[in-house]
CSV table of C-alpha atoms in Angstrom, one decimal:
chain,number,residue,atom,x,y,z
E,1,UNK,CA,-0.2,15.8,1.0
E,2,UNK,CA,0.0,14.6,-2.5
E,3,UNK,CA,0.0,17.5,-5.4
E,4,UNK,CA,-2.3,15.6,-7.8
E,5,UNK,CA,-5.9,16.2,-8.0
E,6,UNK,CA,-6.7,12.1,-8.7
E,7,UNK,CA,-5.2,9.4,-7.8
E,8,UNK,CA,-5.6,6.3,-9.9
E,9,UNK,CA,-5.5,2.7,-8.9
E,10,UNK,CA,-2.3,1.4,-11.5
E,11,UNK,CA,-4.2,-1.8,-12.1
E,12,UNK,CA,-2.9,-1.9,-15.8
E,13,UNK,CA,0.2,0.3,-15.1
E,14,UNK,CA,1.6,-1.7,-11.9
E,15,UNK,CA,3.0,1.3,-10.3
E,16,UNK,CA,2.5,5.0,-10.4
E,17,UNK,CA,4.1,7.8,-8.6
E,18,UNK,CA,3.0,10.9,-7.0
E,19,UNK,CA,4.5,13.6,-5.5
E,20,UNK,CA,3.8,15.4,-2.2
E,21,UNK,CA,5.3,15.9,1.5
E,22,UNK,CA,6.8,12.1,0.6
E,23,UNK,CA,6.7,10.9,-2.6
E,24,UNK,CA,3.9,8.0,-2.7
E,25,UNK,CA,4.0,4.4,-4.5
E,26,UNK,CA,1.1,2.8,-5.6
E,27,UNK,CA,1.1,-0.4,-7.0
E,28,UNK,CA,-1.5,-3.1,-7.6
E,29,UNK,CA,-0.2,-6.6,-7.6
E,30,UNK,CA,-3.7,-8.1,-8.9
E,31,UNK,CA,-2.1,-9.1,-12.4
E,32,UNK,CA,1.2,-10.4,-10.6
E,33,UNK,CA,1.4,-14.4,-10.4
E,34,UNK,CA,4.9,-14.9,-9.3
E,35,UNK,CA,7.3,-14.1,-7.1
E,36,UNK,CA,9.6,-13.6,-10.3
E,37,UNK,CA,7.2,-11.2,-11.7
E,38,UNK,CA,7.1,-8.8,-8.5
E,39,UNK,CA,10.8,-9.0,-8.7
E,40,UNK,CA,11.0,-7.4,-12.7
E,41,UNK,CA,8.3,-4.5,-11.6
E,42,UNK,CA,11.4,-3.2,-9.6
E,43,UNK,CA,9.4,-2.1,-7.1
E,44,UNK,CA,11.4,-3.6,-4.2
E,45,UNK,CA,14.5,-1.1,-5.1
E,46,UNK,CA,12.0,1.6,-3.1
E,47,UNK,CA,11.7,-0.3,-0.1
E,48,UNK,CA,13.9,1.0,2.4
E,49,UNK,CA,13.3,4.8,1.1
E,50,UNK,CA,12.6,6.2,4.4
E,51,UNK,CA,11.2,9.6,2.4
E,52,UNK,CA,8.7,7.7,0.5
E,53,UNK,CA,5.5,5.3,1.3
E,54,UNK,CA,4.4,2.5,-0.8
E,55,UNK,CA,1.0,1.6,-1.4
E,56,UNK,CA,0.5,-2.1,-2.3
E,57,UNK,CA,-2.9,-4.0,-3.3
E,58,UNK,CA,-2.8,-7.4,-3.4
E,59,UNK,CA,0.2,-7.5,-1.2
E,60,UNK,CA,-0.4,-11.3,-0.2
E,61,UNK,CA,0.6,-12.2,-3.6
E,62,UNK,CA,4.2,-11.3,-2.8
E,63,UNK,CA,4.3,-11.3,1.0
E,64,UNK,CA,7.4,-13.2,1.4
E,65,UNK,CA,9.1,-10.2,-0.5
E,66,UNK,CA,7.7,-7.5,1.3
E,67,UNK,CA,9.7,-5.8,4.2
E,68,UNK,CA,9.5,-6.8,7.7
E,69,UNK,CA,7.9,-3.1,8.7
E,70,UNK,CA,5.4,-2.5,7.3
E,71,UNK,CA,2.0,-1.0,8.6
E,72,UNK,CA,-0.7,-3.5,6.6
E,73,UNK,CA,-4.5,-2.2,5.9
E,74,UNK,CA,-7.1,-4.7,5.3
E,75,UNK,CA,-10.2,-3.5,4.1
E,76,UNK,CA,-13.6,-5.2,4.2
E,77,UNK,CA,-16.7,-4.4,2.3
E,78,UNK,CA,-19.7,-4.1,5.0
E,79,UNK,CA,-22.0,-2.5,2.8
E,80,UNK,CA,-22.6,-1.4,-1.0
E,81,UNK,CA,-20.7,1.9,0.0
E,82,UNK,CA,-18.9,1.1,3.0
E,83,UNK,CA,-15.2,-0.7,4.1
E,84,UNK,CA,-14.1,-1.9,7.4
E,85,UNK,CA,-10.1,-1.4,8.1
E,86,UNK,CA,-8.3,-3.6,9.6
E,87,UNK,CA,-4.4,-1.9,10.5
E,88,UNK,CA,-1.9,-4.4,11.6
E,89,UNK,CA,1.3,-3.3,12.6
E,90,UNK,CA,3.8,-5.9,11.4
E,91,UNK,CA,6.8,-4.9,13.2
E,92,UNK,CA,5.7,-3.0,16.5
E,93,UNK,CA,6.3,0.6,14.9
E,94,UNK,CA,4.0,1.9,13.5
E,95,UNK,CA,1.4,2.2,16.4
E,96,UNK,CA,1.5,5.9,16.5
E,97,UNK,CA,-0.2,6.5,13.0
E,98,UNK,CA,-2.8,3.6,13.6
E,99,UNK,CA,-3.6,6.1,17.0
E,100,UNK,CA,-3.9,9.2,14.4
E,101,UNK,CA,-6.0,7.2,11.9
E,102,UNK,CA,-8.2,6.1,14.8
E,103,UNK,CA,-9.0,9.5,15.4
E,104,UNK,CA,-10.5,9.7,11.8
E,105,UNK,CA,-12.7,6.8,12.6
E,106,UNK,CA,-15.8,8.2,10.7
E,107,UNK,CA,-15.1,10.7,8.8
């Protein structure tokens, strides 16, 4: 439900924000070498924002800092033009949307 016709990866930008049902982070921590670095993208004030989503890539760069629920996606490359996902849910909640995204399996 997000009311932008593209949606960039923020790979130079660190995070950008769009706007939809729930407002969506994105953020790429592929640049980010510290702990202390995460910390000044301010990015941890959203966590907790129960109206928004964030999106992080590179998450295991900063995992200690992340939040205890969280729904993690791992994704593969099988292929030259296809990805395997991997959905772990970190704290036990999130197991209804990994049941709707299973549903999608394919499409």
């Amino acid at each position: 439900g997000i009311d932008s016709d593209e949606v960039v990866s923020p790979t130079f930008t660190i995070l950008n924000e769009y706007v939809g049902r729930l407002k969506m982070y994105h953020s790429v921590f592929y640049r980010i070498d510290n702990y202390f670095e995460m910390e000044t993208t301010g990015l941890a004030d959203y966590f907790g924002d129960e109206s928004s989503v964030i999106i992080i890539e590179w998450a295991g760069k900063v995992e200690l800092l992340l939040p205890k629920e969280r729904l993690q996606i791992f994704i593969c490359s099988t292929g030259e033009n296809s990805r395997e996902f991997e959905f772990v849910d970190a704290c036990s909640c999130y197991g209804h949307i990994i049941e709707v995204l299973k549903k999608w399996e394919g499409h």
